Coordinates of N, CA and C in Angstrom, one line a residue:
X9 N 0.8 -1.2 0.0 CA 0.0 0.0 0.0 C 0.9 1.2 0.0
X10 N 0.7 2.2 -0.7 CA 1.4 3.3 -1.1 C 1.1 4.3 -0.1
X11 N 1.7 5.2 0.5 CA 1.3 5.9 1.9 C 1.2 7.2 0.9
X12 N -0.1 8.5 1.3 CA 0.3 9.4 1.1 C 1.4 10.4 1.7
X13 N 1.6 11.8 0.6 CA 2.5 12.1 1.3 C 2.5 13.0 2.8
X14 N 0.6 13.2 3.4 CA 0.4 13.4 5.1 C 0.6 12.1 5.5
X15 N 0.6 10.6 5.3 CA 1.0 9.6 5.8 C 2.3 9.4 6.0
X16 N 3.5 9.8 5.3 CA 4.8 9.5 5.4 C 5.2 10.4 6.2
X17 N 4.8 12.0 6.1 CA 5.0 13.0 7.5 C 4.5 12.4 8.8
X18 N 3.4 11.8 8.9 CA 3.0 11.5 10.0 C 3.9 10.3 10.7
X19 N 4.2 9.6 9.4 CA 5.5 8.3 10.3 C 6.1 8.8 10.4
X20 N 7.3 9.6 9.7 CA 8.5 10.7 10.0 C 8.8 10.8 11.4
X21 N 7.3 11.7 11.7 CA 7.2 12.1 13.1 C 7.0 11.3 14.1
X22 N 6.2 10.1 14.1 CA 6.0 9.2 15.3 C 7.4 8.4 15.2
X23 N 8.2 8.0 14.0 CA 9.6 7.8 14.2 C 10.7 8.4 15.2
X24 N 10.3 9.6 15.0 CA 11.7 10.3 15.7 C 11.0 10.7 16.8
X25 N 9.8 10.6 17.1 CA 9.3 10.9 18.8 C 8.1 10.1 18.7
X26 N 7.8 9.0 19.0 CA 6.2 8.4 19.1 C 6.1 8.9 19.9
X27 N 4.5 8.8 20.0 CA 3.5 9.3 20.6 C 1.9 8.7 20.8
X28 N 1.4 8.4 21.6 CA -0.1 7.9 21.9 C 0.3 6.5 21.4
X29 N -1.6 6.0 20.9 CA -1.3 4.4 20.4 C -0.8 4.3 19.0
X30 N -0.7 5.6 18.7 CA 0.4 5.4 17.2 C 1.8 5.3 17.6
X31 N 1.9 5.7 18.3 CA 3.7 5.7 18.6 C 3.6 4.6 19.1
X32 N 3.0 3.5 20.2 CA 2.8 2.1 20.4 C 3.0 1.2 19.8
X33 N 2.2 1.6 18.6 CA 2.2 1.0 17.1 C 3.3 0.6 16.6
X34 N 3.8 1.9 16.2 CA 5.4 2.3 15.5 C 6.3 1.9 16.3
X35 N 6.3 1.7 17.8 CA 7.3 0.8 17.9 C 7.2 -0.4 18.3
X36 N 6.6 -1.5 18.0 CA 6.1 -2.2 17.7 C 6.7 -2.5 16.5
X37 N 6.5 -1.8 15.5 CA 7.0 -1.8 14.0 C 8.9 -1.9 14.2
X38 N 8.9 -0.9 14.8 CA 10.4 -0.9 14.9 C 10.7 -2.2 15.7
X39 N 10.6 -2.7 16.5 CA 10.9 -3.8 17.0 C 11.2 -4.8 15.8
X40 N 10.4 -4.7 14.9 CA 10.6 -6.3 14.1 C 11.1 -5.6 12.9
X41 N 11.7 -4.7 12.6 CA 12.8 -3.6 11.4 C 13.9 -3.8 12.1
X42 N 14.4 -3.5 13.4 CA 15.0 -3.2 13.5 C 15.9 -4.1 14.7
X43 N 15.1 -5.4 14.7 CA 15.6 -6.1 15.9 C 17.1 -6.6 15.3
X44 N 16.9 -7.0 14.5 CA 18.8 -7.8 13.6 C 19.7 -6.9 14.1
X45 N 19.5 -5.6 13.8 CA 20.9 -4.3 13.8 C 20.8 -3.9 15.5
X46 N 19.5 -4.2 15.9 CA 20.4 -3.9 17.4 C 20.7 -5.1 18.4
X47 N 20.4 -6.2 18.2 CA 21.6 -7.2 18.3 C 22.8 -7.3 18.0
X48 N 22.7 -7.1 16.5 CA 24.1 -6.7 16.6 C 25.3 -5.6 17.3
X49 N 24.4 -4.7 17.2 CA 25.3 -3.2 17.8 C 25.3 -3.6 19.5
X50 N 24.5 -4.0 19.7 CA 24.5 -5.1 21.3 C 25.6 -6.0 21.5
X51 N 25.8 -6.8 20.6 CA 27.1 -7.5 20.5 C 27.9 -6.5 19.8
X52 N 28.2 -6.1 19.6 CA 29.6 -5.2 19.2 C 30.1 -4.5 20.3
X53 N 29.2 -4.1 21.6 CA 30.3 -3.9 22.9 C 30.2 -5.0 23.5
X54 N 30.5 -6.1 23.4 CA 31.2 -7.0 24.5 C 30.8 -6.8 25.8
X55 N 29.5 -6.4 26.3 CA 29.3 -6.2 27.5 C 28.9 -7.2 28.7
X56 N 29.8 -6.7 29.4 CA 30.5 -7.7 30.8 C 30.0 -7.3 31.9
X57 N 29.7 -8.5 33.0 CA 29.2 -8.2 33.9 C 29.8 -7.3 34.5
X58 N 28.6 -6.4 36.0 CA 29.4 -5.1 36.1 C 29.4 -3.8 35.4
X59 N 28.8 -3.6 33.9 CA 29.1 -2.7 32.8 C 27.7 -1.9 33.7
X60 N 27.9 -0.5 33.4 CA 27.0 0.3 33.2 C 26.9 0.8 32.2
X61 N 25.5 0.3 31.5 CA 25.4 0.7 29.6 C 24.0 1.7 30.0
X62 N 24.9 2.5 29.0 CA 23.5 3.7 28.4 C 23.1 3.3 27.0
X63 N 21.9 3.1 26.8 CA 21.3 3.0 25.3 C 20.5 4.8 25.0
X64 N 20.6 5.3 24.2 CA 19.5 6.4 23.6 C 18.6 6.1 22.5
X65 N 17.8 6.5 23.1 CA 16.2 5.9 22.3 C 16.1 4.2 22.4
X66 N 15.8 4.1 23.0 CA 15.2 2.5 23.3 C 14.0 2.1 23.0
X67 N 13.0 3.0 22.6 CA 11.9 2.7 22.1 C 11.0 2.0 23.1
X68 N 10.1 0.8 22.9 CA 9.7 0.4 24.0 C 10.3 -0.8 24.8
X69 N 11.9 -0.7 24.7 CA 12.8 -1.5 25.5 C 12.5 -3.1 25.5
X70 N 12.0 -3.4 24.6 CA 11.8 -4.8 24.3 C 12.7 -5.5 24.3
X71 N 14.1 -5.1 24.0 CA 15.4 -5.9 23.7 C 15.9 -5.7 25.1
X72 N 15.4 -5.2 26.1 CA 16.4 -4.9 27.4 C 16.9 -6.4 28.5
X73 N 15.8 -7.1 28.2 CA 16.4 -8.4 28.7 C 17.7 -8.8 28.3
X74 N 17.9 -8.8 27.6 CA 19.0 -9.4 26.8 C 20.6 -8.9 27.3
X75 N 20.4 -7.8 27.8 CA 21.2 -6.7 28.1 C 21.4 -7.1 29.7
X76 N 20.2 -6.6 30.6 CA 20.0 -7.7 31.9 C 20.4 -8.8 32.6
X77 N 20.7 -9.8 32.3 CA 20.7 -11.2 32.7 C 21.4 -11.1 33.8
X78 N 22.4 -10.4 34.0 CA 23.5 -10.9 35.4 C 22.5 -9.4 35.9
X79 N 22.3 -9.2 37.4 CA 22.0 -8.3 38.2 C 23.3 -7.3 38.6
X80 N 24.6 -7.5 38.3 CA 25.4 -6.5 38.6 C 25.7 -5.4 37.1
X81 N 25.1 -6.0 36.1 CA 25.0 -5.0 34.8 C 23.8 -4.3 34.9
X82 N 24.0 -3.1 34.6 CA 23.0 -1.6 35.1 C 22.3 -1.3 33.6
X83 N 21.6 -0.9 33.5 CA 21.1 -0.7 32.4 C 20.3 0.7 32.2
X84 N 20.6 1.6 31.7 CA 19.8 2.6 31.6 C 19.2 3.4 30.3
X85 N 18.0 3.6 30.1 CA 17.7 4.0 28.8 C 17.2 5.1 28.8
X86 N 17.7 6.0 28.0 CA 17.4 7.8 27.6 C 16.4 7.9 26.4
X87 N 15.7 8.4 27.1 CA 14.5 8.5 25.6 C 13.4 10.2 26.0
X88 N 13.5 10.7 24.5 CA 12.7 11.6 24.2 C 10.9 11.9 24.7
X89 N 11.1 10.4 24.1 CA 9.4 10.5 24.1 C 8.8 10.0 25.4
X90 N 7.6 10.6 26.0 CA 7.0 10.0 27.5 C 6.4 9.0 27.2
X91 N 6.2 8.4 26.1 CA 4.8 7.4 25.6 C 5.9 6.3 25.9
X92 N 7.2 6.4 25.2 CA 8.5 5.1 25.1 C 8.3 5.0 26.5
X93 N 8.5 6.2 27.0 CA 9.4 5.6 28.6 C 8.2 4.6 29.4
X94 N 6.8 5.4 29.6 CA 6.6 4.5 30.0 C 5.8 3.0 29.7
X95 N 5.8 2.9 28.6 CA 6.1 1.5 27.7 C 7.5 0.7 28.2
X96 N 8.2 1.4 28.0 CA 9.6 0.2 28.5 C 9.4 0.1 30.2
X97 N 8.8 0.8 30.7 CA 8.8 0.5 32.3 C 7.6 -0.4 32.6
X98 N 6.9 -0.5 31.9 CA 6.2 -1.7 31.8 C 6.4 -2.6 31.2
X99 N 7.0 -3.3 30.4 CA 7.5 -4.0 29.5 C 8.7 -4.7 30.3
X100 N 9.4 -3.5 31.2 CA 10.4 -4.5 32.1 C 10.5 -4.3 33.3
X101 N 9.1 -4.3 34.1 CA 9.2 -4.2 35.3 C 9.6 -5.2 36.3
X102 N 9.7 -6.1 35.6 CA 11.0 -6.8 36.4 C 12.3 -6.9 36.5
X103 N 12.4 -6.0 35.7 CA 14.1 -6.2 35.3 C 14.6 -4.9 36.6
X104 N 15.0 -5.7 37.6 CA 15.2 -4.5 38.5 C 16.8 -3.3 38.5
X105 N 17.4 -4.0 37.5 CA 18.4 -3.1 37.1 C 18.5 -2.5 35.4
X106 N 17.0 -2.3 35.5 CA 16.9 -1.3 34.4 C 16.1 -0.4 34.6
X107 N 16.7 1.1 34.1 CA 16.0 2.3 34.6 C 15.6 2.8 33.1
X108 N 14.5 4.0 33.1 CA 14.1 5.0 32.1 C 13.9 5.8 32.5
X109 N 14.9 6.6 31.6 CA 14.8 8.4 32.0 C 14.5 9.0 30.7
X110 N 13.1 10.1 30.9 CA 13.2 11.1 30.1 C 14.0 11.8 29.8
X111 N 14.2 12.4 28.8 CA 15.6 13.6 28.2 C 14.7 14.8 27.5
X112 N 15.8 15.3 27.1 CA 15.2 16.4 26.4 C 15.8 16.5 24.9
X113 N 16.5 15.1 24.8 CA 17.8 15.4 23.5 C 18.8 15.9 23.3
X114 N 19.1 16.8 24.0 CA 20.2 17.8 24.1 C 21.1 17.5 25.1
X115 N 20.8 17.2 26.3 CA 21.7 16.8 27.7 C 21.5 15.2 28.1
X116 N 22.0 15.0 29.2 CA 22.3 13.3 29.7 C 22.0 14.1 31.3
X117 N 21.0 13.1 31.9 CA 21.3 13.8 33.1 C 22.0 12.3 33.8
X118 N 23.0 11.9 33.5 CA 23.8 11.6 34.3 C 25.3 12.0 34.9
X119 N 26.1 11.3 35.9 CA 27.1 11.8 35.9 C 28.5 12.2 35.2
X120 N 29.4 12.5 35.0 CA 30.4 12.7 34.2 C 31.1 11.3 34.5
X121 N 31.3 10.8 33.5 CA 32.5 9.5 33.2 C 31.3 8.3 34.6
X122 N 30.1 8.2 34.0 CA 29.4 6.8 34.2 C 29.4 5.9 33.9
X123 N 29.0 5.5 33.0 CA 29.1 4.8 31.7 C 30.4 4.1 31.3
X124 N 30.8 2.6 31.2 CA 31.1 1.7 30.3 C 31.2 1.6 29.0
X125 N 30.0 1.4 28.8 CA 29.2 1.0 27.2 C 28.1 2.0 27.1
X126 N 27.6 2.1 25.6 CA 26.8 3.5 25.4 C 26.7 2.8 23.9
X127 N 25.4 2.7 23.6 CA 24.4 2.7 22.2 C 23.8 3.0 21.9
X128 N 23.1 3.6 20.5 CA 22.2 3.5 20.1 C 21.9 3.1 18.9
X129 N 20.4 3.2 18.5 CA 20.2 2.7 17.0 C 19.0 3.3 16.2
X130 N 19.2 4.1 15.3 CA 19.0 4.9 14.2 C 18.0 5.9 15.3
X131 N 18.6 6.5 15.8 CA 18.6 7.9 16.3 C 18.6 9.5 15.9
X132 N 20.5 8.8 15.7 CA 21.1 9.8 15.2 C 20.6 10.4 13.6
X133 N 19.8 10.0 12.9 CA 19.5 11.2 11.8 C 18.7 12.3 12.7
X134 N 18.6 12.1 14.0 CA 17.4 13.3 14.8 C 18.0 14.2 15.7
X135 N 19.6 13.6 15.7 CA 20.1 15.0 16.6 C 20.4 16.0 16.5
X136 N 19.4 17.0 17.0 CA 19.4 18.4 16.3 C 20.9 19.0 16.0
X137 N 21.4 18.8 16.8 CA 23.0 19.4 16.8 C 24.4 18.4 17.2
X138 N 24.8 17.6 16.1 CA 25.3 16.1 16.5 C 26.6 16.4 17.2
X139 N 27.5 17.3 16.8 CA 28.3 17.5 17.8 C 28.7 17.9 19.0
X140 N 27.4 18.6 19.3 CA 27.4 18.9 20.9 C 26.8 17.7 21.6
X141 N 25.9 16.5 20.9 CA 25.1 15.8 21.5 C 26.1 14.2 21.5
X142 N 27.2 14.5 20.7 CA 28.1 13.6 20.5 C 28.9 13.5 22.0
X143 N 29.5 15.2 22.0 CA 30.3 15.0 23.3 C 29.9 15.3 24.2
X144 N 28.3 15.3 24.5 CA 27.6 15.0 25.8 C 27.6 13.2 25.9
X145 N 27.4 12.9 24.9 CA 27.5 11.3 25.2 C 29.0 10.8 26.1
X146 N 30.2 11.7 25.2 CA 31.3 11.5 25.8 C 31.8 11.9 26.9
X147 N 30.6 13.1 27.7 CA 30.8 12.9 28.8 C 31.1 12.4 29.8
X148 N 29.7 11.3 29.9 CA 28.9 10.5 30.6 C 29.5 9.2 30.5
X149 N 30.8 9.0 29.9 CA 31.3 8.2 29.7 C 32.4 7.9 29.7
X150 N 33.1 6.7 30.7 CA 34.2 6.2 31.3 C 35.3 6.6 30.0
X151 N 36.8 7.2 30.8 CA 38.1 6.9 29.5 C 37.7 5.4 29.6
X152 N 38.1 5.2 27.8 CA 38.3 3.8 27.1 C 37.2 3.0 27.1
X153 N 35.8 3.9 27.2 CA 34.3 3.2 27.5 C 34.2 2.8 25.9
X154 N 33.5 2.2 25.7 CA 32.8 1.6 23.9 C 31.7 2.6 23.8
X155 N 31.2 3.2 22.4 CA 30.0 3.6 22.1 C 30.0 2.8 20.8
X156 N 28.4 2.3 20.4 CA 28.4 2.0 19.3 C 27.0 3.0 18.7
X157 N 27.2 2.7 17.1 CA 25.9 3.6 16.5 C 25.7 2.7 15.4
X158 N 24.2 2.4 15.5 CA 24.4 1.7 14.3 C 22.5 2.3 13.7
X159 N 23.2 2.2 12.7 CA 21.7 3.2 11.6 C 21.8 2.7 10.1
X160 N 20.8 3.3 9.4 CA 20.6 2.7 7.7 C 21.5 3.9 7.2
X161 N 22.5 3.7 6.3 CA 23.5 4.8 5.4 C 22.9 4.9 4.7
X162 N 23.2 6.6 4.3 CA 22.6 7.8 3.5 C 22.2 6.7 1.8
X163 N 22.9 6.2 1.4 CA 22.7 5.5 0.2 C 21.3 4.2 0.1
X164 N 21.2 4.0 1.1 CA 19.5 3.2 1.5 C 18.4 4.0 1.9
X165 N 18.6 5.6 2.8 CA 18.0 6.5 3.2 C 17.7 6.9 2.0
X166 N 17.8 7.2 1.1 CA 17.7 8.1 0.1 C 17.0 7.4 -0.7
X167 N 16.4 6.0 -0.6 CA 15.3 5.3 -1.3 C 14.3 4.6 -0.6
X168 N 14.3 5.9 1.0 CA 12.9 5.7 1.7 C 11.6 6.4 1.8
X169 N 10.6 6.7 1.3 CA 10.5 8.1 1.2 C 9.6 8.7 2.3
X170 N 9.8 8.4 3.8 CA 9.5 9.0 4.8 C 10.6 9.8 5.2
X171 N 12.0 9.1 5.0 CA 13.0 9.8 5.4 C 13.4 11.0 4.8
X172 N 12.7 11.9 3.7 CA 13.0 13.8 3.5 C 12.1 14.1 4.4
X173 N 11.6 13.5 5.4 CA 11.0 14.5 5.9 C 11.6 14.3 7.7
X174 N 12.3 15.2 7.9 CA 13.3 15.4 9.0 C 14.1 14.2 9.4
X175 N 14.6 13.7 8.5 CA 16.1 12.7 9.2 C 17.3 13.5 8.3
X176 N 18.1 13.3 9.4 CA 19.5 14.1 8.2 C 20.4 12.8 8.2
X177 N 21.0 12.4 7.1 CA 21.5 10.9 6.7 C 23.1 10.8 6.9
X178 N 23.3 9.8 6.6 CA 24.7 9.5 7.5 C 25.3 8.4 6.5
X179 N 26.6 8.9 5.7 CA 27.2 7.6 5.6 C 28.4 7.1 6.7
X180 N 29.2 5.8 6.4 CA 29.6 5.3 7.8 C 31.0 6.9 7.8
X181 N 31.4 6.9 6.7 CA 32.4 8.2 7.2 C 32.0 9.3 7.8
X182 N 30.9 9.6 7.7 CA 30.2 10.7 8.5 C 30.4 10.8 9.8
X183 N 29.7 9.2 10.8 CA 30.1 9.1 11.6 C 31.2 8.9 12.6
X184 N 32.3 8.1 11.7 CA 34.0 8.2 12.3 C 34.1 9.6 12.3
X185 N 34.0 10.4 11.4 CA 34.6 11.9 11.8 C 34.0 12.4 12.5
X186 N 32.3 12.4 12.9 CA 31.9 12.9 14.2 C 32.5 12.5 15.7
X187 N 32.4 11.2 15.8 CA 33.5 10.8 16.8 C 34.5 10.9 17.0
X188 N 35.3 11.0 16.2 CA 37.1 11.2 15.8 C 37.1 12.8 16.3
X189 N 36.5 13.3 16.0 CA 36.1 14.7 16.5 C 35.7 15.1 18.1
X190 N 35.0 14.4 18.2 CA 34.9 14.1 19.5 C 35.6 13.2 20.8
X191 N 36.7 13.1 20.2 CA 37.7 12.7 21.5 C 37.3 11.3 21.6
X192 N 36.9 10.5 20.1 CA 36.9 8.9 20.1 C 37.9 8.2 19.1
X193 N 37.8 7.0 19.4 CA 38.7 6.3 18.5 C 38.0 4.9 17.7
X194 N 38.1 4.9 16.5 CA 37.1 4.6 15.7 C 38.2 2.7 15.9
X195 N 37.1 1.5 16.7 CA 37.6 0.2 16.4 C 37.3 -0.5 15.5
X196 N 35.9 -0.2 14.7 CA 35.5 -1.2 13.7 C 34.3 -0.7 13.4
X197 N 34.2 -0.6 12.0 CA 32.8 -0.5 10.6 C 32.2 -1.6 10.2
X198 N 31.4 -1.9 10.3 CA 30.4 -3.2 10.4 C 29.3 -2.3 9.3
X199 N 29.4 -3.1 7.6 CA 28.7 -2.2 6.8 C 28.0 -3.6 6.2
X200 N 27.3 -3.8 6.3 CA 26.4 -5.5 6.1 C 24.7 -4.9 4.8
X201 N 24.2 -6.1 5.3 CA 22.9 -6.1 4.2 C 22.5 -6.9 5.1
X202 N 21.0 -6.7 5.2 CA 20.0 -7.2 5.7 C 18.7 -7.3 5.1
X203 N 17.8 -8.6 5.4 CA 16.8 -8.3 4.4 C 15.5 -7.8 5.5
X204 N 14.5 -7.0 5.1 CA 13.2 -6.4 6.1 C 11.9 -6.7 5.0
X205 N 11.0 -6.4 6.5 CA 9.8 -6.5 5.7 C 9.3 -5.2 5.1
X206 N 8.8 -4.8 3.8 CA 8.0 -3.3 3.3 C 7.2 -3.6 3.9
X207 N 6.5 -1.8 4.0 CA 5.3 -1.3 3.8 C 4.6 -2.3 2.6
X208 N 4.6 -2.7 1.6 CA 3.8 -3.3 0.9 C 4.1 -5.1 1.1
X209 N 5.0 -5.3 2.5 CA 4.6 -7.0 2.9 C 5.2 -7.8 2.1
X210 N 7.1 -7.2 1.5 CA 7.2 -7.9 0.4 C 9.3 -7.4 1.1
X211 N 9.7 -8.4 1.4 CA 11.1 -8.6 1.5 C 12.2 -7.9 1.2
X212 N 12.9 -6.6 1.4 CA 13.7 -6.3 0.3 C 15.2 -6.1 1.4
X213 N 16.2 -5.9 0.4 CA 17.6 -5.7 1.1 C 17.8 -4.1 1.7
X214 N 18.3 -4.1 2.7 CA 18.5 -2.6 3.6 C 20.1 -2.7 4.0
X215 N 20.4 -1.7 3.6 CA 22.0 -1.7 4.0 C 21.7 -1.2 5.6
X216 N 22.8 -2.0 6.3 CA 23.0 -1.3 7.8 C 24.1 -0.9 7.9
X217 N 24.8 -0.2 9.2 CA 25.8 0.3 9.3 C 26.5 0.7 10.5
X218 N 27.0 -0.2 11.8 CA 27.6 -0.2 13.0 C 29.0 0.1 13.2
X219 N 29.0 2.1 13.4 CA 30.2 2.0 14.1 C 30.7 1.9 15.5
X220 N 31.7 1.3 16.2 CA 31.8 1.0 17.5 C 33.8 2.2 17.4
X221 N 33.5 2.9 18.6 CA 34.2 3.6 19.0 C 34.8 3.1 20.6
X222 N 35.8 3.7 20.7 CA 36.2 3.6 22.1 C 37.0 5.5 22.7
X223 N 36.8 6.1 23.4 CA 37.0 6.7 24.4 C 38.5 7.0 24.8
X224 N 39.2 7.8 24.2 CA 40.4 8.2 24.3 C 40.8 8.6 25.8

C-alpha cells in the first residue's frame, strides 16, 4: 500500500518521537525492522558483567532483557518520548536493574565519566546538533568506555520516502569523523545487508551500518 504524502510525514514524526497508540504501534513496528541491527550493535560492545550501559532511544525496551541477565549490569535508557518511557517500564518491570529516563535530546542527566558501554540505534539522523550531542555522550562516559551507533547509510536512506522529511543521513564516514572529533577512537565498521519487511509485505535488502568507537 502506497502511503500518502500526510501519511509519510505522519510516520517521520511518530519515528523520531512516538506518541499515543500510534507511537505504540510504531514501535512495535520498529521492534521487528530493526531487531537484527540492534543485536548486533549489542554484541559489538562486548558487555561484561558489572558494565554500566547507556542506550538512547530505546523505544519500548523490548530488547532490554538481553542486556540484563546478570544483576550486577546496570542498564539505563534515555528517551525523548514520554509514551517510550513508560512502555519500557512496563514491558520490564521486572528487570530491577533497568532504569528509564526522560531527556530532552540535548543533555544526559547523568554523571560525568558513568558509563562503560553506550548505544544507540537509528537515532542519530534526529540530533538536532550532533556534535554537541556527541560529546555529551562522551561525557557520561568512562576513559576507554565503547560507544556503538548503528543506523541505515545515506545511500538506503535516500530510497525511503519518509525519510525527506526530517532525518539528516549519514554515511559510515560521516560518523567516524563525528567521533574522531569528538575525543573517540574509531575500532571497527560493520557495513552489512539485511533483508526487512515493506510497507507493501514484500522482503527487500537494507544496508546497515555499526560503528563501535572507544574513548580516548
Amino acid at each position: 500500500m502506497k502511503l500518502t504524502e500526510n501519511q509519510l510525514q505522519q510516520l517521520a514524526r511518530q519515528l523520531s518521537h512516538p506518541e499515543g497508540e500510534t507511537g505504540l504501534e510504531v514501535a512495535e513496528m520498529m521492534n521487528f525492522t530493526n531487531g537484527n541491527l540492534i543485536n548486533k550493535v549489542i554484541d559489538s560492545l562486548q558487555i561484561k558483567e558489572g558494565d554500566a550501559v547507556l542506550e538512547i532511544g530505546p523505544g519500548n525496551g523490548a530488547h532490554v532483557s538481553s542486556i540484563t541477565k546478570t544483576p550486577d549490569t546496570l542498564y539505563y535508557g534515555a528517551d525523548i518520548s514520554e509514551t517510550m518511557i513508560h512502555q519500557a517500564q512496563k514491558l520490564n518491570a521486572s528487570q530491577v536493574n533497568a532504569s528509564f529516563i526522560l531527556t530532552n535530546g540535548d543533555t544526559l542527566p547523568f554523571e560525568t565519566e558513568f558509563f562503560k558501554k553506550a548505544f544507540t540505534v537509528n537515532t542519530i539522523y534526529f540530533w538536532k546538533d550532533p556534535q554537541a550531542y556527541a560529546a555529551e555522550i562522551a561525557r557520561v562516559m568512562q576513559p576507554r568506555g565503547t560507544l556503538s551507533i548503528g543506523f541505515i547509510p545515506k545511500s538506503t536512506m535516500i530510497k525511503i520516502p519518509f525519510a525527506k522529511y526530517g532525518f539528516t543521513m549519514y554515511e559510515a564516514a560521516d560518523v567516524e569523523k563525528l567521533l574522531k572529533d569528538t575525543g573517540f577512537k574509531i575500532l571497527d565498521t560493520i557495513e552489512d545487508t539485511e533483508q526487512v519487511l515493506s510497507n507493501n509485505v514484500e522482503y527487500i535488502d537494507r544496508e546497515i551500518t555499526i560503528v563501535t568507537a572507544v574513548l580516548k
